[in-house]
Coordinates of C-alpha atoms and ligand atoms in Angstrom, one line a residue:
M1 CA 51.0 -49.0 -0.3
N2 CA 48.9 -47.1 2.1
D3 CA 45.2 -46.9 1.2
P4 CA 44.1 -43.2 1.8
T5 CA 40.6 -44.4 2.7
N6 CA 42.1 -46.2 5.6
D7 CA 44.0 -43.1 6.7
W8 CA 40.8 -41.1 6.5
K9 CA 38.9 -43.8 8.5
R10 CA 41.7 -43.8 11.1
V11 CA 41.4 -40.0 11.5
L12 CA 37.6 -40.2 12.1
D13 CA 37.9 -43.3 14.4
S14 CA 40.6 -41.6 16.6
H15 CA 38.6 -38.4 17.0
R16 CA 35.1 -39.7 17.5
L17 CA 33.5 -38.0 20.6
P18 CA 31.7 -40.4 23.0
E19 CA 28.4 -38.5 22.9
P20 CA 26.8 -36.4 20.2
V21 CA 27.5 -32.6 20.4
Y22 CA 24.8 -30.5 18.8
V23 CA 25.1 -27.0 17.3
T24 CA 23.2 -25.6 20.3
K25 CA 21.6 -26.5 23.6
P26 CA 19.4 -24.4 25.8
T27 CA 20.8 -23.4 29.2
M28 CA 18.0 -24.5 31.5
P29 CA 17.0 -22.5 34.5
D30 CA 17.1 -24.1 38.0
L31 CA 14.1 -26.5 38.1
G32 CA 13.3 -25.7 41.7
R33 CA 13.2 -21.9 41.0
Y34 CA 11.0 -22.5 38.0
T35 CA 8.5 -24.6 39.9
Q36 CA 8.5 -21.9 42.6
E37 CA 7.7 -19.3 40.0
L38 CA 4.8 -21.4 38.7
E39 CA 3.2 -21.8 42.2
S40 CA 1.5 -18.4 41.9
L41 CA -0.2 -19.6 38.7
W42 CA -1.9 -22.4 40.7
K43 CA -3.1 -19.8 43.1
T44 CA -4.4 -17.2 40.6
G45 CA -5.3 -19.5 37.7
W46 CA -4.2 -16.6 35.4
L47 CA -2.3 -18.7 32.8
T48 CA -2.2 -16.3 29.8
N49 CA -3.7 -13.0 28.4
Q50 CA -1.1 -10.5 29.6
G51 CA -0.6 -12.0 33.0
C52 CA 1.6 -10.5 35.8
M53 CA 4.7 -12.4 34.6
H54 CA 4.1 -11.3 31.0
Q55 CA 3.9 -7.7 32.1
D56 CA 7.0 -8.1 34.2
L57 CA 9.0 -9.7 31.4
E58 CA 8.1 -7.0 28.9
R59 CA 9.4 -4.3 31.4
R60 CA 12.5 -6.3 32.3
L61 CA 13.3 -7.1 28.7
E62 CA 13.0 -3.4 27.8
Q63 CA 15.4 -2.5 30.6
H64 CA 17.8 -5.3 29.7
L65 CA 17.9 -4.6 26.0
G66 CA 17.8 -0.8 26.3
V67 CA 14.7 -0.3 24.2
E68 CA 11.1 0.9 24.7
N69 CA 7.8 -0.4 23.3
L70 CA 8.5 -4.1 23.4
S71 CA 5.6 -6.5 22.9
L72 CA 5.9 -10.2 23.7
F73 CA 4.7 -12.9 21.3
C74 CA 4.1 -16.6 21.2
N75 CA 6.9 -17.0 18.6
G76 CA 9.1 -14.9 16.3
T77 CA 7.2 -15.9 13.2
I78 CA 3.8 -14.5 14.4
A79 CA 5.7 -11.5 15.7
L80 CA 7.1 -10.8 12.2
L81 CA 3.7 -11.3 10.7
V82 CA 2.2 -8.8 13.1
A83 CA 5.1 -6.3 12.8
L84 CA 4.5 -6.2 9.0
Q85 CA 0.7 -5.9 9.5
S86 CA 1.2 -3.1 12.1
L87 CA 3.0 -1.1 9.4
R88 CA 0.3 -2.0 6.8
I89 CA 2.8 -4.0 4.7
N90 CA 0.2 -6.3 3.3
G91 CA 0.6 -6.2 -0.4
G92 CA 3.0 -5.3 -3.2
E93 CA 6.7 -6.3 -2.9
V94 CA 9.2 -6.3 -0.2
I95 CA 13.0 -6.6 -0.7
T96 CA 14.6 -9.3 1.5
T97 CA 17.5 -11.7 1.7
P98 CA 17.6 -15.3 0.5
F99 CA 20.2 -16.1 3.1
T100 CA 17.9 -16.6 6.1
F101 CA 15.5 -19.0 7.9
A102 CA 12.3 -20.0 6.1
A103 CA 10.1 -17.7 8.4
T104 CA 11.5 -14.5 6.8
P105 CA 10.1 -14.9 3.3
H106 CA 7.1 -16.9 4.5
V107 CA 5.7 -14.0 6.6
L108 CA 5.8 -11.9 3.5
H109 CA 3.8 -14.5 1.6
W110 CA 1.3 -14.8 4.5
N111 CA 0.8 -11.0 4.4
G112 CA 0.1 -11.1 0.7
V113 CA 3.5 -9.6 -0.2
T114 CA 5.8 -10.9 -3.0
P115 CA 9.3 -11.3 -1.7
V116 CA 12.0 -9.8 -3.9
F117 CA 15.4 -11.3 -3.2
A118 CA 18.5 -9.2 -3.3
D119 CA 22.1 -10.5 -2.9
I120 CA 24.1 -10.4 0.3
D121 CA 27.4 -9.0 1.3
P122 CA 30.3 -11.5 1.1
H123 CA 31.7 -10.5 4.5
T124 CA 28.7 -10.0 6.8
F125 CA 26.2 -12.3 4.9
N126 CA 23.6 -9.6 5.3
L127 CA 21.6 -7.8 2.6
D128 CA 24.1 -5.8 0.4
P129 CA 22.8 -2.2 0.3
A130 CA 24.3 -1.9 -3.2
R131 CA 22.0 -4.7 -4.5
I132 CA 18.8 -3.3 -2.9
E133 CA 18.4 -0.3 -5.0
Q134 CA 18.5 -2.3 -8.2
R135 CA 15.4 -4.3 -7.0
I136 CA 13.2 -1.3 -6.0
G137 CA 10.2 -0.8 -8.3
S138 CA 6.9 0.9 -8.2
N139 CA 5.4 -1.9 -6.1
T140 CA 8.1 -1.9 -3.5
R141 CA 6.7 -1.2 0.0
A142 CA 9.5 -2.1 2.4
I143 CA 12.9 -3.7 3.1
L144 CA 12.8 -6.8 5.4
A145 CA 16.4 -7.3 6.4
V146 CA 17.9 -9.9 8.7
H147 CA 20.8 -9.4 11.2
V148 CA 22.1 -12.9 10.2
Y149 CA 24.0 -14.6 13.1
G150 CA 23.5 -11.4 15.1
T151 CA 25.8 -9.4 12.8
P152 CA 24.2 -5.9 12.3
C153 CA 23.1 -5.0 8.8
D154 CA 24.5 -1.8 7.4
V155 CA 21.6 0.0 9.1
D156 CA 22.7 3.5 8.1
A157 CA 22.9 2.6 4.4
L158 CA 19.6 0.8 4.5
Q159 CA 17.9 3.7 6.2
T160 CA 19.3 6.1 3.5
I161 CA 17.9 3.9 0.7
A162 CA 14.6 3.6 2.5
D163 CA 14.3 7.3 3.0
R164 CA 15.2 8.0 -0.6
H165 CA 12.4 5.8 -1.8
G166 CA 9.8 6.2 1.0
L167 CA 10.1 2.6 2.2
A168 CA 9.6 1.1 5.6
V169 CA 12.5 -1.0 7.1
V170 CA 11.7 -4.0 9.3
Y171 CA 14.5 -6.0 10.9
D172 CA 14.3 -9.7 11.5
A173 CA 16.5 -9.6 14.6
A174 CA 15.8 -13.3 15.5
H175 CA 19.5 -13.8 16.1
A176 CA 20.4 -10.4 17.6
F177 CA 19.3 -10.5 21.2
G178 CA 21.5 -8.2 23.2
V179 CA 23.6 -7.0 20.2
R180 CA 24.7 -3.4 20.3
Y181 CA 25.9 -1.2 17.5
K182 CA 27.6 2.1 18.0
G183 CA 26.8 2.0 21.7
Q184 CA 23.1 1.3 21.4
S185 CA 20.8 -1.6 20.9
I186 CA 20.6 -2.8 17.3
L187 CA 16.8 -3.1 17.9
R188 CA 16.4 0.6 17.9
Y189 CA 16.9 0.9 14.1
G190 CA 14.2 0.8 11.4
N191 CA 10.4 0.9 11.8
A192 CA 10.3 -2.3 13.9
S193 CA 12.6 -5.1 15.0
V194 CA 11.6 -8.7 15.7
L195 CA 13.2 -11.1 18.1
S196 CA 12.8 -14.9 18.4
F197 CA 13.0 -16.7 21.7
H198 CA 12.9 -20.1 20.3
A199 CA 14.6 -22.9 22.2
T200 CA 17.5 -22.8 19.8
K201 CA 18.2 -19.2 20.5
L202 CA 20.6 -17.6 22.9
Y203 CA 17.8 -16.3 25.0
T204 CA 14.7 -18.5 25.1
T205 CA 11.2 -18.7 26.4
I206 CA 10.9 -22.2 24.9
E207 CA 8.8 -20.7 22.0
G208 CA 8.5 -17.0 22.0
G209 CA 9.4 -13.7 20.4
A210 CA 8.9 -10.0 20.5
V211 CA 8.3 -6.9 18.4
V212 CA 10.2 -3.8 19.3
A213 CA 7.9 -1.0 18.0
S214 CA 9.0 2.5 17.1
S215 CA 6.6 4.5 19.3
Q216 CA 4.1 3.9 22.1
Q217 CA 1.3 4.3 19.6
H218 CA 2.9 1.7 17.3
K219 CA 3.2 -0.7 20.3
E220 CA -0.5 -0.2 21.0
R221 CA -1.4 -1.2 17.5
V222 CA 0.9 -4.3 17.7
D223 CA -0.7 -5.2 21.0
F224 CA -4.2 -5.0 19.5
L225 CA -3.2 -7.1 16.5
K226 CA -1.7 -9.8 18.7
N227 CA -4.9 -10.1 20.7
F228 CA -7.5 -10.6 18.0
G229 CA -7.8 -6.8 17.5
I230 CA -9.7 -6.6 20.8
A231 CA -9.7 -3.1 22.4
D232 CA -12.1 -4.0 25.3
E233 CA -14.9 -6.5 26.2
E234 CA -17.2 -5.1 23.5
T235 CA -14.9 -3.6 21.0
V236 CA -12.9 -5.3 18.3
I237 CA -11.0 -2.7 16.2
G238 CA -9.5 -4.8 13.5
P239 CA -8.7 -8.3 12.2
G240 CA -6.1 -9.4 14.7
I241 CA -4.6 -12.7 15.4
N242 CA -3.6 -14.7 18.5
G243 CA 0.1 -14.0 19.2
K244 CA 0.1 -14.1 23.0
L245 CA 2.9 -15.5 25.1
N246 CA 1.6 -17.4 28.1
E247 CA 2.6 -17.2 31.8
F248 CA 4.6 -20.5 31.8
Q249 CA 6.8 -19.1 29.0
A250 CA 7.1 -15.7 30.7
A251 CA 8.2 -17.4 34.0
F252 CA 10.9 -19.3 32.0
G253 CA 11.9 -16.0 30.3
L254 CA 12.2 -14.2 33.6
L255 CA 14.7 -16.8 34.9
Q256 CA 16.6 -16.9 31.6
L257 CA 17.1 -13.2 31.9
E258 CA 19.1 -13.6 35.1
T259 CA 21.6 -15.8 33.3
V260 CA 21.7 -14.5 29.7
D261 CA 24.7 -12.2 30.3
Q262 CA 26.7 -15.1 31.7
E263 CA 25.6 -17.2 28.7
I264 CA 27.0 -14.5 26.3
A265 CA 30.2 -14.3 28.3
Q266 CA 30.7 -18.1 28.1
R267 CA 30.0 -18.1 24.4
A268 CA 32.4 -15.2 23.9
A269 CA 35.2 -17.3 25.6
L270 CA 34.4 -20.3 23.3
A271 CA 34.3 -18.1 20.3
R272 CA 37.8 -16.8 21.2
L273 CA 39.0 -20.4 21.5
Y274 CA 37.6 -21.3 18.1
R275 CA 39.2 -18.2 16.6
E276 CA 42.6 -19.0 18.0
R277 CA 42.5 -22.5 16.7
L278 CA 40.8 -22.0 13.3
E279 CA 41.9 -18.6 12.1
T280 CA 45.1 -19.9 10.7
L281 CA 43.8 -23.1 9.1
P282 CA 44.0 -22.7 5.3
G283 CA 40.7 -22.6 3.5
L284 CA 38.6 -21.4 6.5
K285 CA 37.1 -17.9 6.8
L286 CA 35.6 -16.6 10.0
L287 CA 33.2 -13.7 10.5
P288 CA 35.1 -10.4 10.7
H289 CA 35.4 -8.4 13.9
N290 CA 33.7 -5.0 13.9
K291 CA 34.8 -2.6 16.7
E292 CA 31.5 -0.8 16.6
V293 CA 29.6 -4.0 17.4
T294 CA 29.0 -5.7 20.8
P295 CA 28.3 -9.3 19.5
N296 CA 26.2 -12.0 21.2
H297 CA 28.0 -15.0 19.8
S298 CA 24.7 -16.8 19.0
Y299 CA 26.4 -18.7 16.2
F300 CA 29.9 -19.6 15.1
P301 CA 29.8 -19.9 11.3
I302 CA 32.9 -20.8 9.2
L303 CA 33.2 -20.6 5.4
I304 CA 35.0 -23.4 3.7
D305 CA 37.0 -23.0 0.5
E306 CA 37.3 -26.5 -0.8
A307 CA 40.4 -25.8 -2.9
Q308 CA 42.4 -24.7 0.0
F309 CA 40.9 -26.7 2.9
G310 CA 41.1 -29.9 1.0
I311 CA 37.4 -31.1 1.2
S312 CA 34.1 -29.5 0.5
R313 CA 31.7 -28.1 3.2
D314 CA 29.4 -31.1 2.6
A315 CA 32.3 -33.6 3.1
L316 CA 33.4 -31.7 6.3
Y317 CA 29.8 -31.7 7.6
Q318 CA 29.6 -35.5 7.1
A319 CA 33.1 -36.2 8.5
L320 CA 32.2 -34.2 11.7
R321 CA 28.9 -36.1 11.9
D322 CA 30.9 -39.3 11.8
C323 CA 32.8 -38.0 14.8
N324 CA 29.6 -37.2 16.7
I325 CA 29.8 -33.5 16.0
V326 CA 26.5 -32.2 14.7
T327 CA 27.0 -28.9 12.8
R328 CA 24.3 -27.1 10.7
K329 CA 24.4 -25.7 7.2
Y330 CA 22.5 -22.5 8.1
F331 CA 21.3 -21.2 5.6
H332 CA 21.4 -23.9 2.9
P333 CA 19.3 -24.2 0.9
L334 CA 18.7 -20.5 0.2
C335 CA 15.1 -19.5 0.6
S336 CA 15.2 -18.5 -3.1
H337 CA 15.6 -22.3 -3.9
Y338 CA 12.3 -23.3 -2.1
P339 CA 9.8 -24.5 -4.6
C340 CA 7.3 -21.7 -3.5
Y341 CA 9.8 -19.0 -4.4
A342 CA 12.1 -20.5 -7.1
A343 CA 10.0 -19.2 -10.0
L344 CA 10.3 -15.6 -8.9
P345 CA 12.6 -13.6 -11.3
S346 CA 14.6 -12.3 -8.3
A347 CA 15.2 -15.9 -7.1
R348 CA 17.3 -16.8 -10.2
P349 CA 20.8 -18.0 -9.0
E350 CA 22.5 -15.7 -11.5
N351 CA 20.9 -12.7 -9.6
L352 CA 22.3 -13.9 -6.2
P353 CA 25.9 -15.0 -6.9
V354 CA 27.2 -14.2 -3.4
A355 CA 24.4 -15.9 -1.5
E356 CA 24.7 -19.0 -3.8
R357 CA 28.4 -19.2 -3.0
V358 CA 28.0 -18.7 0.7
A359 CA 25.2 -21.2 1.0
Q360 CA 27.4 -23.8 -0.6
R361 CA 30.3 -23.1 1.8
I362 CA 28.8 -22.2 5.2
L363 CA 28.9 -24.4 8.3
C364 CA 27.8 -23.4 11.9
L365 CA 29.9 -25.1 14.6
P366 CA 28.5 -26.0 18.1
I367 CA 28.4 -23.0 20.5
Y368 CA 26.4 -22.7 23.7
G369 CA 27.2 -21.6 27.3
S370 CA 27.5 -25.1 28.8
L371 CA 29.7 -26.4 26.0
P372 CA 33.0 -27.4 27.7
P373 CA 36.0 -25.6 26.3
E374 CA 37.7 -29.0 25.9
T375 CA 34.9 -30.0 23.5
V376 CA 35.6 -26.9 21.4
G377 CA 39.2 -28.0 21.5
A378 CA 38.2 -31.4 20.4
V379 CA 36.1 -30.0 17.5
C380 CA 39.1 -27.9 16.4
D381 CA 41.3 -31.0 16.6
V382 CA 39.0 -32.9 14.4
I383 CA 38.8 -30.1 11.8
G384 CA 42.6 -29.8 11.8
A385 CA 43.1 -33.5 11.4
I386 CA 40.5 -33.7 8.6
H387 CA 42.2 -30.8 6.8
R388 CA 45.7 -32.5 7.1
A389 CA 44.3 -35.9 6.0
A390 CA 42.5 -34.2 3.1
V391 CA 45.5 -32.3 1.7
A392 CA 47.8 -35.3 2.2
S393 CA 45.5 -37.8 0.3
Ligands
LIG401 C1 16.2 -15.5 11.0 C2 15.0 -16.0 11.7 N1 13.8 -15.4 11.5 C3 12.7 -15.9 12.1 C4 12.7 -17.0 12.9 C5 11.4 -17.5 13.4 O1 11.3 -17.5 14.8 P1 10.4 -18.5 15.6 O2 11.0 -19.9 15.5 O3 10.5 -18.0 17.0 O4 9.1 -18.5 15.0 C6 13.9 -17.7 13.1 C7 14.1 -18.9 14.0 O5 13.5 -19.7 14.3 C8 15.1 -17.2 12.5 O6 16.3 -17.8 12.6

């Protein structure tokens, strides 16, 4: 008799990749060009505080993204914190999603706001507008929505709800660099949008981020707040913070900007390959296409239905790891499960059934510009082989 454990072991052994493949990897700029860019810093000694490269990068990012009033930051988390402060969202309650990175609810907490979690849409994994209105109360100040994986939220529905109740809308657009919706930048919606340029992101300044403000006056307020509230040498107009991006990061960002479109195009080709190979596998669900969206392919999430696929998400995660393929369970656990939020009434699992289900089933596969198409093929081979072995055992 054949021992199924041996079959399983054979599948993993025969598909193991020689080197680990991670979920993402930054595309590095040419080192010679980067050192050249830095030479000017040795001449001027101007290392931070809105230097020439910082100013240049703000302008170029605005042009590239098709937005105005962009303010650079040292990271996306401080950018979020300041975006909320700039809109005076510093108390009461804000409705947000549990299916996001830790920074989203944490910036609310740091601003003295109680996060109120609302459930997500089963197809886009973004805040479900139908669930938001049920959570609005007399203390609600704003909606903090996330374009998860770069998929646009239902921005029109969110704005209608916000207008009806007099709420601000802030978008955590950490994943949405370059995404367009109905022909314009997704960053143009709401009262502010916030980007992250962390090393794991499609476009990176190593650490970094930006606020896209809604007017020039709003950008000025954001700029004061990110620079200790300093207006001039002798005037501090409010309790700001230090959120500045330095010149080394700006130089990195300027070079990254030259290659980011190519990075997106390479990812698009890899995403197509994944789709061709995985779309027909039983028990796997991929993100839907939306004709109104120009995506950036920052992530390639799959949803695993254990009953049809043959094994659970966690088992697939482990099997892939055994084959040297390092996937990530973004976003498991849900933020509503963190000990600091779990006691909130809105965090109860029965209030968030879709998010609970998605967090148990989601897996993000490797995707980045320099990932060879053959490796994507190999990842799909492993997933297919695991599925066949699982349903046969
Ligand atoms: C959805 C989301 N929000 C906020 C952040 C925080 O950005 P940063 O790491 O630049 O502080 C990240 C990523 O890191 C993120 O994925």
